[in-house]
Coordinates of C-alpha atoms and ligand atoms in Angstrom, one line a residue:
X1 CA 0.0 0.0 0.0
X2 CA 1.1 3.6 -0.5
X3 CA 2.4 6.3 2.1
X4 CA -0.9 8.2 2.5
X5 CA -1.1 11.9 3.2
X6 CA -1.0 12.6 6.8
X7 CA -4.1 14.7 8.3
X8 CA -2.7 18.1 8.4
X9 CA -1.6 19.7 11.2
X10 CA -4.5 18.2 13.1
X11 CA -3.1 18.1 16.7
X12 CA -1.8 21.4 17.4
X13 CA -1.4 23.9 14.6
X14 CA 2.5 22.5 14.2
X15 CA 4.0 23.6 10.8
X16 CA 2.7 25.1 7.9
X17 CA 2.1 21.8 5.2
X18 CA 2.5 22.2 1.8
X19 CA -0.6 21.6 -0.3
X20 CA 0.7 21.0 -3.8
X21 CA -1.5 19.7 -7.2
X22 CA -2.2 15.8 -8.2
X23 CA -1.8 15.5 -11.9
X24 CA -1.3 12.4 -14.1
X25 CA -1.3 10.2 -10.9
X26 CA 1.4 12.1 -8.7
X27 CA 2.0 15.5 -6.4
X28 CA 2.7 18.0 -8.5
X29 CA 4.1 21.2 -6.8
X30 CA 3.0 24.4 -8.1
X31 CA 4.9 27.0 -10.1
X32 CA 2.7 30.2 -10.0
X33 CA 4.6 31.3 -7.4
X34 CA 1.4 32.3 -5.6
X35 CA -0.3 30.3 -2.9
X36 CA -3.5 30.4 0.2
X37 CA -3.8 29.9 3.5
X38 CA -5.3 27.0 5.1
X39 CA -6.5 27.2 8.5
X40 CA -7.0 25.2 11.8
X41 CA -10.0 26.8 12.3
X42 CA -10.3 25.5 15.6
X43 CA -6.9 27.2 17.4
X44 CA -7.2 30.1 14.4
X45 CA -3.6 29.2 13.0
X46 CA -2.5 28.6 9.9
X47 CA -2.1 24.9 8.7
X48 CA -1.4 24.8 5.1
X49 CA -0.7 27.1 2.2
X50 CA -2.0 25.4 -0.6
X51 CA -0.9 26.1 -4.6
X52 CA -2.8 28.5 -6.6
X53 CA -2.6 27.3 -10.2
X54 CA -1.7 29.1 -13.1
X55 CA -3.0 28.8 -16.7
X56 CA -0.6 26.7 -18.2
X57 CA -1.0 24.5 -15.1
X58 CA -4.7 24.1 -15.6
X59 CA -3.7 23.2 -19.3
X60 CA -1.3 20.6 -18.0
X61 CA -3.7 19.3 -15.9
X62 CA -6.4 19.3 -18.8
X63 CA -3.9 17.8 -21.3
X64 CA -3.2 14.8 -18.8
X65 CA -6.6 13.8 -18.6
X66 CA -7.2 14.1 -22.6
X67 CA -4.4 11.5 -22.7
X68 CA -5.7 9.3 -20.3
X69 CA -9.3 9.7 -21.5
X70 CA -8.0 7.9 -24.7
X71 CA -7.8 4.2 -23.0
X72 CA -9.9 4.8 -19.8
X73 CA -13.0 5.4 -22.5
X74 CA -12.5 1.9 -23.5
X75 CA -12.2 0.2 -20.5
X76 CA -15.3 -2.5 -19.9
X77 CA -18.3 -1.6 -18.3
X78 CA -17.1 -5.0 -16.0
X79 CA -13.8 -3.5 -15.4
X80 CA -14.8 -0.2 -14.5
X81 CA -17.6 -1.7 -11.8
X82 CA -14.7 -3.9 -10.1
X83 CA -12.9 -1.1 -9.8
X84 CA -15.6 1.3 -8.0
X85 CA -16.1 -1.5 -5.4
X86 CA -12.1 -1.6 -4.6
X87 CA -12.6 2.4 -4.3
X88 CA -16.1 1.9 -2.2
X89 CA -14.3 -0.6 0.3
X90 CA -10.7 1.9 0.3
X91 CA -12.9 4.7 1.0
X92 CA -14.5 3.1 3.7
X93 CA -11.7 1.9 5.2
X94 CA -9.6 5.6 5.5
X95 CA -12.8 7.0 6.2
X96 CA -11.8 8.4 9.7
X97 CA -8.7 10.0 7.7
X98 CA -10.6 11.8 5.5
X99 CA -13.0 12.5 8.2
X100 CA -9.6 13.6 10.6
X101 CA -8.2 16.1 7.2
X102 CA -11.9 18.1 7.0
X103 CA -12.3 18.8 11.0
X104 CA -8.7 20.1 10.7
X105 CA -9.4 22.5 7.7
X106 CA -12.8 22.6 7.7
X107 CA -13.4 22.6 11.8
X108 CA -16.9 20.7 11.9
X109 CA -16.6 18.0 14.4
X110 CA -15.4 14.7 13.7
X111 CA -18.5 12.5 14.2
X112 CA -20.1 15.2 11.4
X113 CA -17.1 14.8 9.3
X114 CA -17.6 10.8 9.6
X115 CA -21.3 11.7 8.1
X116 CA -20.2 13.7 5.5
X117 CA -17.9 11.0 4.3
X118 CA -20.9 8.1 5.1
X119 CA -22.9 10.2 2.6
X120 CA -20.1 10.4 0.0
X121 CA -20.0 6.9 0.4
X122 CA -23.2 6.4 -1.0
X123 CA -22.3 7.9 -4.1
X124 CA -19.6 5.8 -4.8
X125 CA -21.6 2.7 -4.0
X126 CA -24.5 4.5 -6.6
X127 CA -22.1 4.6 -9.0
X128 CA -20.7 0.3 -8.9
X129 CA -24.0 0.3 -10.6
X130 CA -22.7 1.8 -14.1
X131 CA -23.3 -1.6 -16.0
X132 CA -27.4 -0.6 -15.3
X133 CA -27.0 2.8 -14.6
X134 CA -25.5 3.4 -18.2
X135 CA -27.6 0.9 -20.2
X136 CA -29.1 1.9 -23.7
X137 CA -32.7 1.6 -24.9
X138 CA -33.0 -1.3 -28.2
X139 CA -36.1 -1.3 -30.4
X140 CA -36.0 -4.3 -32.5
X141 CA -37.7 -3.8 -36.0
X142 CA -38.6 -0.2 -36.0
X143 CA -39.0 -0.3 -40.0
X144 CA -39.2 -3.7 -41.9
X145 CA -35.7 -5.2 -40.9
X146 CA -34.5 -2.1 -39.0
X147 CA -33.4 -1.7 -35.4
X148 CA -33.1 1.5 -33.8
X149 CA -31.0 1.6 -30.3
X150 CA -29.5 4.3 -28.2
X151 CA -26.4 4.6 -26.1
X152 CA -25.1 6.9 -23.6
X153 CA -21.2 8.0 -24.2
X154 CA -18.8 10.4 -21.9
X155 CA -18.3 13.3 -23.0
X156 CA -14.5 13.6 -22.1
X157 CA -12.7 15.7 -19.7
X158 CA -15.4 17.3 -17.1
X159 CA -14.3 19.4 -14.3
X160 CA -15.7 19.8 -10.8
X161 CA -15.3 23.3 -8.9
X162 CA -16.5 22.9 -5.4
X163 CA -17.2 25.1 -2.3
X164 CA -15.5 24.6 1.4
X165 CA -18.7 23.1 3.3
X166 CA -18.5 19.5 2.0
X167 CA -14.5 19.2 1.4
X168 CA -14.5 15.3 0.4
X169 CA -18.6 14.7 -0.4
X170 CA -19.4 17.0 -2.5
X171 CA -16.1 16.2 -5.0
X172 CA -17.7 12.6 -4.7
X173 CA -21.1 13.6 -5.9
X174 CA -19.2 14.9 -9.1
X175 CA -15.5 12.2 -9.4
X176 CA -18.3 8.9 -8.7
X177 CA -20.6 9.5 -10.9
X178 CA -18.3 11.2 -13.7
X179 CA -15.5 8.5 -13.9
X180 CA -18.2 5.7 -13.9
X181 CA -19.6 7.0 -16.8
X182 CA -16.1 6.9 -18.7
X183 CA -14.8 10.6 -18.2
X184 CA -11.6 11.9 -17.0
X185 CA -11.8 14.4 -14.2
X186 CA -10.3 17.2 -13.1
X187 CA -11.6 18.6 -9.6
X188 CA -10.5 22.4 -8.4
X189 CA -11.5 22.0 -4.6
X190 CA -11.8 25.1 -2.3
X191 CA -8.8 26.8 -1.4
X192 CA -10.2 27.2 2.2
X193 CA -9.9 23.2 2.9
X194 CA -8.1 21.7 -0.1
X195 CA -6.3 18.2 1.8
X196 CA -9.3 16.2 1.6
X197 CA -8.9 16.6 -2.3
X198 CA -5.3 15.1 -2.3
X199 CA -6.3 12.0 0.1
X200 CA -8.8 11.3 -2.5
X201 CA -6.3 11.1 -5.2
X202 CA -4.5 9.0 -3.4
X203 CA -7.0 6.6 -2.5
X204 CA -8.1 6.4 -6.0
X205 CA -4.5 5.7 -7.3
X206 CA -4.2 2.7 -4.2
X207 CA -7.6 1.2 -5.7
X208 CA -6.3 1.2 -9.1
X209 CA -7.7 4.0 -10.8
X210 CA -4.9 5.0 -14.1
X211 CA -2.9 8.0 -13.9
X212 CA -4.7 10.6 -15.7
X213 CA -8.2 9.7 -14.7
X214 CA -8.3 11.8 -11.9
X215 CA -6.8 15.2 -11.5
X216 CA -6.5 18.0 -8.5
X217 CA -5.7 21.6 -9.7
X218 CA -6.1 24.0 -6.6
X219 CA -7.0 27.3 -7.2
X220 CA -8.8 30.7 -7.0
X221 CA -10.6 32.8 -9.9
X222 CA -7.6 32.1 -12.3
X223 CA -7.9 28.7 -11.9
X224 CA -11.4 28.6 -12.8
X225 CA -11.9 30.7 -15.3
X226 CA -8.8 28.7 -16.9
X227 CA -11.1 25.8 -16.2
X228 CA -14.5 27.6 -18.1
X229 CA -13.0 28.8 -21.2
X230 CA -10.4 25.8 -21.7
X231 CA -11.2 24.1 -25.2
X232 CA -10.7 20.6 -23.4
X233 CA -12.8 20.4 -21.0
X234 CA -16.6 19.4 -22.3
X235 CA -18.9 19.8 -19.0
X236 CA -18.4 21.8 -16.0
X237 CA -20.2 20.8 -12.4
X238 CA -20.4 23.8 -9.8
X239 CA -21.6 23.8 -6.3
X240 CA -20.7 26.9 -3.9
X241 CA -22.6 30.7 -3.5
X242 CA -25.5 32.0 -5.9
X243 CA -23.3 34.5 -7.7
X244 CA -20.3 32.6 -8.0
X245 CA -22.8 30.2 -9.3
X246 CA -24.5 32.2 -11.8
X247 CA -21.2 33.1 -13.3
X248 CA -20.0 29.7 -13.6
X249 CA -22.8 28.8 -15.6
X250 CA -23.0 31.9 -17.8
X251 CA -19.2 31.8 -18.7
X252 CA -19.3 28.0 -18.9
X253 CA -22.0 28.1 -21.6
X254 CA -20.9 30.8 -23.3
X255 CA -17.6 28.6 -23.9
X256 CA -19.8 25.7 -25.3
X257 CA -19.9 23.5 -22.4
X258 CA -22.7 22.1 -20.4
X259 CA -22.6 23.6 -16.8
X260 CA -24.9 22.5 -13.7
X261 CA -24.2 24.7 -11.3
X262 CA -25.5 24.8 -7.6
X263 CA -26.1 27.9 -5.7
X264 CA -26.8 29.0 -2.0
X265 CA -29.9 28.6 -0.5
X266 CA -32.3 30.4 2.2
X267 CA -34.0 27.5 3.7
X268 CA -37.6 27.5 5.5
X269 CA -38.5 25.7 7.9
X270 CA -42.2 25.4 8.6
X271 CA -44.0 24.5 11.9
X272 CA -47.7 24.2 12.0
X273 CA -49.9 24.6 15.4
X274 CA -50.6 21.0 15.1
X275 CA -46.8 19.7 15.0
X276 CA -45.4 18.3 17.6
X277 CA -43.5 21.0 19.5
X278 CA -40.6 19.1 20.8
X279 CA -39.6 17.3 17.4
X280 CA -40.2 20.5 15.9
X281 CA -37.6 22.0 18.7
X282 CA -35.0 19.3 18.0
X283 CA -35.3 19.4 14.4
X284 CA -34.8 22.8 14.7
X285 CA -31.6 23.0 16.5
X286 CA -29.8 20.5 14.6
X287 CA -30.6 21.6 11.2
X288 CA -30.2 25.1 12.3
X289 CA -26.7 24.7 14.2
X290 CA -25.4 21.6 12.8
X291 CA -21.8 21.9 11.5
X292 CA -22.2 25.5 12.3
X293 CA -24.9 26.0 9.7
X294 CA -22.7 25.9 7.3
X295 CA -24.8 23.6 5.4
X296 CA -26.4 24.6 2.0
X297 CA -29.3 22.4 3.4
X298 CA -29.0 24.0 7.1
X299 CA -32.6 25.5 8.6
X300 CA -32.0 29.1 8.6
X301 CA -35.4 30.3 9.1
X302 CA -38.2 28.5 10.8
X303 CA -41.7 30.0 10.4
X304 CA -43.5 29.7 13.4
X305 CA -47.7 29.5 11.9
X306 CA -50.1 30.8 14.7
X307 CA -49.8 30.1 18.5
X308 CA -47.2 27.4 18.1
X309 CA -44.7 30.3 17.9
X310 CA -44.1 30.8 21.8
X311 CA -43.6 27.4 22.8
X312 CA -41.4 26.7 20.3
X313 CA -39.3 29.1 20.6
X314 CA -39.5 28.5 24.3
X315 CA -38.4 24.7 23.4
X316 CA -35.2 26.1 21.4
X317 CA -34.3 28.3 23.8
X318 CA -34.0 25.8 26.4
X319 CA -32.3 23.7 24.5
X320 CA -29.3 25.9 23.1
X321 CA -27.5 26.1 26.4
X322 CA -26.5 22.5 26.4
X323 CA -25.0 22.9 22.5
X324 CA -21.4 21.9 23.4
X325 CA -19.6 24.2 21.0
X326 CA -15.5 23.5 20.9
X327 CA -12.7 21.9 18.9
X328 CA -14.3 19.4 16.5
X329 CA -11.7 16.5 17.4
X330 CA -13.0 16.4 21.3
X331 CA -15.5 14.0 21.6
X332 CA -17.8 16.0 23.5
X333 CA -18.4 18.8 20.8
X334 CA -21.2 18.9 18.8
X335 CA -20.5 22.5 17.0
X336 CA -17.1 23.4 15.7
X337 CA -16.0 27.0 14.4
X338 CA -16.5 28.8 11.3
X339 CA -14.1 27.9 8.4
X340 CA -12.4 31.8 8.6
X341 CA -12.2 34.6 11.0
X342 CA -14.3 36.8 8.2
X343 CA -16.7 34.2 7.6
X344 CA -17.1 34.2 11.7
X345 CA -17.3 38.2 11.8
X346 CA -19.2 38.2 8.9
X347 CA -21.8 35.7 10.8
X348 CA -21.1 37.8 13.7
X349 CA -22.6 40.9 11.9
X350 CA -25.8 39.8 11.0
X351 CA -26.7 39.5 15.2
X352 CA -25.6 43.1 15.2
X353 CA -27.8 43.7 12.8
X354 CA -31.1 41.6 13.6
X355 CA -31.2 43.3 16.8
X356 CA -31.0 46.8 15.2
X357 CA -33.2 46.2 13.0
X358 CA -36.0 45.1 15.3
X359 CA -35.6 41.5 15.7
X360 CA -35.8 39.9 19.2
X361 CA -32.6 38.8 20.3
X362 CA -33.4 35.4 22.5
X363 CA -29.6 33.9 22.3
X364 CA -26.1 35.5 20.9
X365 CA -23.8 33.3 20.0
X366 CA -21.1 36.1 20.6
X367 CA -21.3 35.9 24.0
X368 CA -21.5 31.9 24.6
X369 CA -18.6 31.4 21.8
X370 CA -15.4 29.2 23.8
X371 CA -12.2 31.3 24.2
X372 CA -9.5 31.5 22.5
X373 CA -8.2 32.0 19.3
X374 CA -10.3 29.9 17.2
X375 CA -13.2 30.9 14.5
X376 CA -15.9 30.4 17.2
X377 CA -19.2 31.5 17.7
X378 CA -21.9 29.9 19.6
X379 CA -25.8 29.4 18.8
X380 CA -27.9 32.8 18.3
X381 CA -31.5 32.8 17.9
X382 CA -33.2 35.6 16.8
X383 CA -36.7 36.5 17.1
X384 CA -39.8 38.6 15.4
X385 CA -37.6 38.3 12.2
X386 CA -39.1 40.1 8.8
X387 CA -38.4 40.2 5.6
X388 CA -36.8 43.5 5.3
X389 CA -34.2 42.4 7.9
X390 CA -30.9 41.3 6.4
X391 CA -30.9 38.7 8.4
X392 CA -33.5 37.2 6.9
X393 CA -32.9 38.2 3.1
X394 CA -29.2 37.3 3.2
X395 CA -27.7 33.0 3.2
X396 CA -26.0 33.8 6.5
X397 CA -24.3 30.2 6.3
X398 CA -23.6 30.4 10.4
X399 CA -25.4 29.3 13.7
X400 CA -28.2 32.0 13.4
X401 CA -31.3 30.7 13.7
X402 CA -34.1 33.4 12.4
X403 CA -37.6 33.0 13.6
X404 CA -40.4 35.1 11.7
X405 CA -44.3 34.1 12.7
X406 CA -47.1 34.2 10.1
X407 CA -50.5 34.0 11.0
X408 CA -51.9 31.5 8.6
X409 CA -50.4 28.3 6.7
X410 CA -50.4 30.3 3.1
X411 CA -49.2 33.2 4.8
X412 CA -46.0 30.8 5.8
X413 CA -45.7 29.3 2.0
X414 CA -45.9 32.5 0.4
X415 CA -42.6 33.2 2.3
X416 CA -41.0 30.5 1.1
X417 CA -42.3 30.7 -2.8
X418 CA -41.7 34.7 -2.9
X419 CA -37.8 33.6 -1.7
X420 CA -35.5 34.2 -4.5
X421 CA -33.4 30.5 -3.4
X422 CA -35.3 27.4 -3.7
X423 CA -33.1 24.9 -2.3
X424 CA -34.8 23.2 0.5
X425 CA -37.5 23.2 2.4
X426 CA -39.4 21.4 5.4
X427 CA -42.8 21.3 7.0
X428 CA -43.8 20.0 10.4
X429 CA -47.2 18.7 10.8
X430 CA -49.5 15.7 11.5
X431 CA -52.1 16.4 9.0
X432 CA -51.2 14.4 5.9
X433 CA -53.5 16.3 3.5
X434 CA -51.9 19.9 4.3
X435 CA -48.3 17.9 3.6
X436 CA -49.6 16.7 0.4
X437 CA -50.3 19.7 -0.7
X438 CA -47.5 21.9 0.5
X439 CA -45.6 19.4 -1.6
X440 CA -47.6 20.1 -4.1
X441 CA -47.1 23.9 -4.3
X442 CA -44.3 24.7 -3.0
X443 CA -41.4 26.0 -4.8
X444 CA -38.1 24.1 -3.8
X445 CA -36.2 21.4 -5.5
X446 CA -36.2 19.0 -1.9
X447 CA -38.7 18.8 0.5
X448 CA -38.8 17.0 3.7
X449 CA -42.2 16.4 5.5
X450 CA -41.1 16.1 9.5
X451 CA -37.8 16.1 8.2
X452 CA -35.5 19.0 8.3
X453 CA -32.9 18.5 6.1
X454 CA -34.0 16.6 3.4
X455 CA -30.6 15.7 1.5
X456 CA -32.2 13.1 -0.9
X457 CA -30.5 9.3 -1.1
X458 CA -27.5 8.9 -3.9
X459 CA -30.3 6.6 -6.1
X460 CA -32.6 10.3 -6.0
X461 CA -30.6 13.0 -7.3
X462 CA -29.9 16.5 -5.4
X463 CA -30.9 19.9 -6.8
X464 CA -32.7 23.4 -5.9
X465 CA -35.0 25.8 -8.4
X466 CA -34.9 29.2 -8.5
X467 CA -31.4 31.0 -7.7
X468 CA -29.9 27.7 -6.0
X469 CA -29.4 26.0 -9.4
X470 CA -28.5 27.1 -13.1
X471 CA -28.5 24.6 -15.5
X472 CA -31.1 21.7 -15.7
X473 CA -29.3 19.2 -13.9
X474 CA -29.7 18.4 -10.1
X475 CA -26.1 16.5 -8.9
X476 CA -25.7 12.7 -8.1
X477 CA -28.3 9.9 -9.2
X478 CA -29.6 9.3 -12.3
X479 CA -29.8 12.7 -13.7
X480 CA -25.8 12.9 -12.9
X481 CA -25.3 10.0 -15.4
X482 CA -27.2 12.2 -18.0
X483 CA -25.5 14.5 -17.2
X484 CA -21.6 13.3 -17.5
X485 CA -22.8 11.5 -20.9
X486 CA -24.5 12.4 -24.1
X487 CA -27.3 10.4 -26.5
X488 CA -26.3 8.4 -29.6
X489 CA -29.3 7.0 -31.3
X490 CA -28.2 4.0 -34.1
X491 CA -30.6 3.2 -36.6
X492 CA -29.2 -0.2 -38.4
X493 CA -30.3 -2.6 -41.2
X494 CA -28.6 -5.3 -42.4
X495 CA -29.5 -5.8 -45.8
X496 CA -30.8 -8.5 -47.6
X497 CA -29.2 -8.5 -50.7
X498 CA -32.5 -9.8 -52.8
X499 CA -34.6 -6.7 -51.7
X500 CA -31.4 -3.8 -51.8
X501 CA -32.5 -0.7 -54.3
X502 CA -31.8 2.9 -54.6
X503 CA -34.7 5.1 -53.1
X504 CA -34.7 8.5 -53.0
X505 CA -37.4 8.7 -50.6
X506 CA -37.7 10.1 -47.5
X507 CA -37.2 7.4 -44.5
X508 CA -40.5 5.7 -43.7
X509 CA -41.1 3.9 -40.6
X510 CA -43.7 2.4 -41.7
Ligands
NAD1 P1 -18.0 30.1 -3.2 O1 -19.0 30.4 -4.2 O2 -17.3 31.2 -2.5 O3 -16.8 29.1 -3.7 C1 -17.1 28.0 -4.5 C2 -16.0 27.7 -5.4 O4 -15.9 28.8 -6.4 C3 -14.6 27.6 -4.8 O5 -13.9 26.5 -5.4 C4 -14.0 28.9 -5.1 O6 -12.6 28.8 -5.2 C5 -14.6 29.3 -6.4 N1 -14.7 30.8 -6.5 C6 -14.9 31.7 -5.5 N2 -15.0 32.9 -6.0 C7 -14.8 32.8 -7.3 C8 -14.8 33.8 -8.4 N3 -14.9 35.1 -8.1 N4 -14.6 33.3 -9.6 C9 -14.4 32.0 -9.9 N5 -14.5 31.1 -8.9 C10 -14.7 31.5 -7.6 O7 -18.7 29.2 -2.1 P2 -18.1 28.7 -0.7 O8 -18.1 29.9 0.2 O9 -16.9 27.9 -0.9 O10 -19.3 27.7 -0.2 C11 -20.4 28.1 0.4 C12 -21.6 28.3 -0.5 O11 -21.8 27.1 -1.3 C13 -22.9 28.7 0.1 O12 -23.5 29.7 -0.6 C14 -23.7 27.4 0.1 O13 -25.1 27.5 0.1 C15 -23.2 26.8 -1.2 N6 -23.4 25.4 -1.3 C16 -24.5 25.0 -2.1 C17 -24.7 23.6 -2.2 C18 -25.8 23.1 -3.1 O14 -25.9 21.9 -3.2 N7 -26.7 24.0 -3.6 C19 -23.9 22.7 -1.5 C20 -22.9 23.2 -0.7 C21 -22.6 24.6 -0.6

């Protein structure tokens, strides 16, 4: 087996790790000259200055998996199964390393980090289904001694650009799926947390994936725009922030490739005056707070319908003393910090701000943050939230809960349709009929009835409407396999030499 990367810096801050670039099957150190800083977020030291790729390294990077794409397109649907189980059982194996290299980068805690992975995990075991996932359609004697049958084919090199939040899972919802299919991938992971990226690379190589197949380019806006406009590269996945987002898909497109590309998100959380109050409560508090709501499917505002507002937020207050916020490797935590110090004081701002602008301020999260130097901040709730409120029109992507209180159930959907994001949603009830038709009519790509975060299985595929998605495609499950390959319909005869002539016709099928 090889030497795998060591988590970085995980213990104590220690020294500052290279991060260097994974092209054609090897560490490639960068030549730009220019590089990031990667954080402990948890002590607030620096752990890692990563490489920031140039053009011509995004081109190298590019040309690699061109070459490689030129045998791994041939390789047997048989072959290419075997192999994704050898990388489903590696994965699981180092699946406490991986988990280890995102709560030292990333800071969520380490039994989130294990769930992160578990969920990648279910990609790659999604995708040792290519033989069926991949499989044509055959129509036997369309016309008098015709068949007609189609087939799917990858498309090439496809690259992945993905945001800090989900370091190793969200690569996986793009790498499984992609490679499966018969493309070569290049992946430009966030600068903020890039390690994961390289452990992946080598777990692939120590399954048995060829050189080539798989490529890490690390990166900021030079990277990626070398990524959008390069000739080579025929599809471009996205998931990070609305604008970014937006950008990604119009530049992408506009260089001839097909882009999905997944934006933020604003999600509601709905509680009716029949739910019940203390699932509603606990639900709450770990969709709202969980991995420091740095979630793009984190609860950030829960609309409280009639007179179940007060005891609820009653329940949720009572509860968010005994959130153990800390250093994600101690067992004991269940809240780590924020990814940055600005990310932190940007959070930070938006209590400031809530409680200027009206809102009730029930918990603040600045005051119950641990000490020390780390990106902390503890659970705030805010109160009487309304629409104008920045709090509520901004993603916050932190431990702010926002609580606004509408007086009827349409009152409470019209929130959540008028919202420009449409990522997820989720309503808490026990009548069936309302559910069924909230599901109905409201406007979100995933919705979760008693369920707060409704992250859909790896056979389902994951996507918002509205300003959390450009493109048509939602990530992962079938739609991904569309996605990473394109339609060839073959219409065939074999001719019988007695009945061959010249016609000028028009095909009949008939
Ligand atoms: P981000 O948009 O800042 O960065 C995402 C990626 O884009 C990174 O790789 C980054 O290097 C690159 N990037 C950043 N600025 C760029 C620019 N100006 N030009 C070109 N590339 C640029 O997002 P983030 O802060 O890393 O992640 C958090 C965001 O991601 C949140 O908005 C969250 O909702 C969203 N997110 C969405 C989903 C989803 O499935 N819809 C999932 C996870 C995260």
């Amino acid at each position: 087996m090889t030497e795998l990367a060591e988590a970085p810096a995980v213990e104590s801050g220690g020294a500052i790790t290279r991060i260097p670039h994974w092209i054609g099957g090897k560490r490639v150190d960068g030549t730009s000259g220019r590089s990031g800083a990667v954080y402990n977020p948890a002590l607030g030291v620096q752990s890692g200055a990563v490489d920031l790729a140039s053009v011509e390294e995004i081109d190298a990077a590019v040309q690699n998996a061109a070459e490689a794409w030129e045998s791994w397109r041939t390789m047997s649907l048989a072959k290419r199964a075997e192999l994704f189980f050898r990388i489903r059982e590696l994965f699981h194996m180092h699946r406490e390393d991986l988990a280890k290299h995102l709560t030292a980068e990333h800071g969520k805690v380490l039994s989130d980090a294990m769930g992160e992975v578990a969920r990648g995990l279910e990609v790659i075991e999604f995708a040792c289904g290519i033989p069926t996932l991949i499989k044509g359609e055959f129509s036997e004697q369309a016309s008098t001694g015709i068949d007609v049958y189609s087939i799917r084919q990858p498309l090439g090199v496809v690259a992945g650009i993905t945001p800090f939040n989900f370091p190793a899972m969200v690569p996986m919802w793009m790498w499984a799926p992609a490679i499966a299919s018969g493309n070569c991938f290049v992946l430009k992971p966030s600068e903020k947390d890039p390690s994961a990226s390289l452990l992946t690379a080598e777990l692939l190589k120590e399954a048995g994936l060829p050189d080539g197949v798989f490529n890490v380019v690390h990166g900021d806006k030079v990277a990626v725009d070398a990524l959008l406009e390069h000739p080579g590269v025929a599809a471009v996945s996205f998931v990070g922030s609305t604008p970014i987002a937006r950008y990604i898909y119009e530049t992408g497109t506009k260089h001839g490739k097909r882009v999905q590309a997944l934006g933020g998100a604003k999600n509601h959380m709905i509680v009716l005056p029949d739910a019940d109050v203390d699932m509603a409560a606990d639900a709450a508090v770990s969709a709202g707070y969980g991995s420091a709501g740095e979630r793009c499917m984190a609860v950030s505002v829960l609309v409280a319908v009639g007179d179940v507002a007060d005891p609820l937020v009653a329940a949720i207050k009572e509860r968010l003393p005994k959130v153990k916020v800390g250093n994600g490797l101690e067992p004991d935590s269940e809240m780590g910090p924020l990814v940055t110090r600005e990310h932190r004081d940007k959070v930070a701002s938006y209590i400031e701000s809530g409680s200027e602008q009206g809102a009730t301020l029930v918990a603040d999260g600045r005051e119950s943050a641990p000490d020390g130097d780390g990106f902390f901040l503890g659970v705030s709730l805010l109160d009487n939230v309304t629409t104008e409120m920045d709090a509520y029109r901004d993603e916050i992507f932190g431990p702010v809960l926002s609580v606004v209180r509408a007086e009827t159930y349409d009152d409470a959907l019209g929130l959540v349709n008028d919202n420009p994001y449409g990522n997820g949603v989720a309503l808490f009830t026990r009548d069936g009929g309302v559910a069924r038709q909230f599901q109905f009519d409201v406007t979100a790509g995933m919705v979760g009835i008693n369920v707060p975060i409704p992250v859909p299985v790896a056979y389902y595929s994951f996507g918002g409407w509205k300003a959390s998605l450009f493109g048509d495609s939602h990530a992962y499950g079938p739609e991904s396999i569309h996605f990473y390959t394109r339609g060839k319909v073959v219409t065939s005869r074999w001719p019988d030499p007695a009945t061959s002539k010249v016609d000028l016709g028009f095909p009949q099928t008939r």
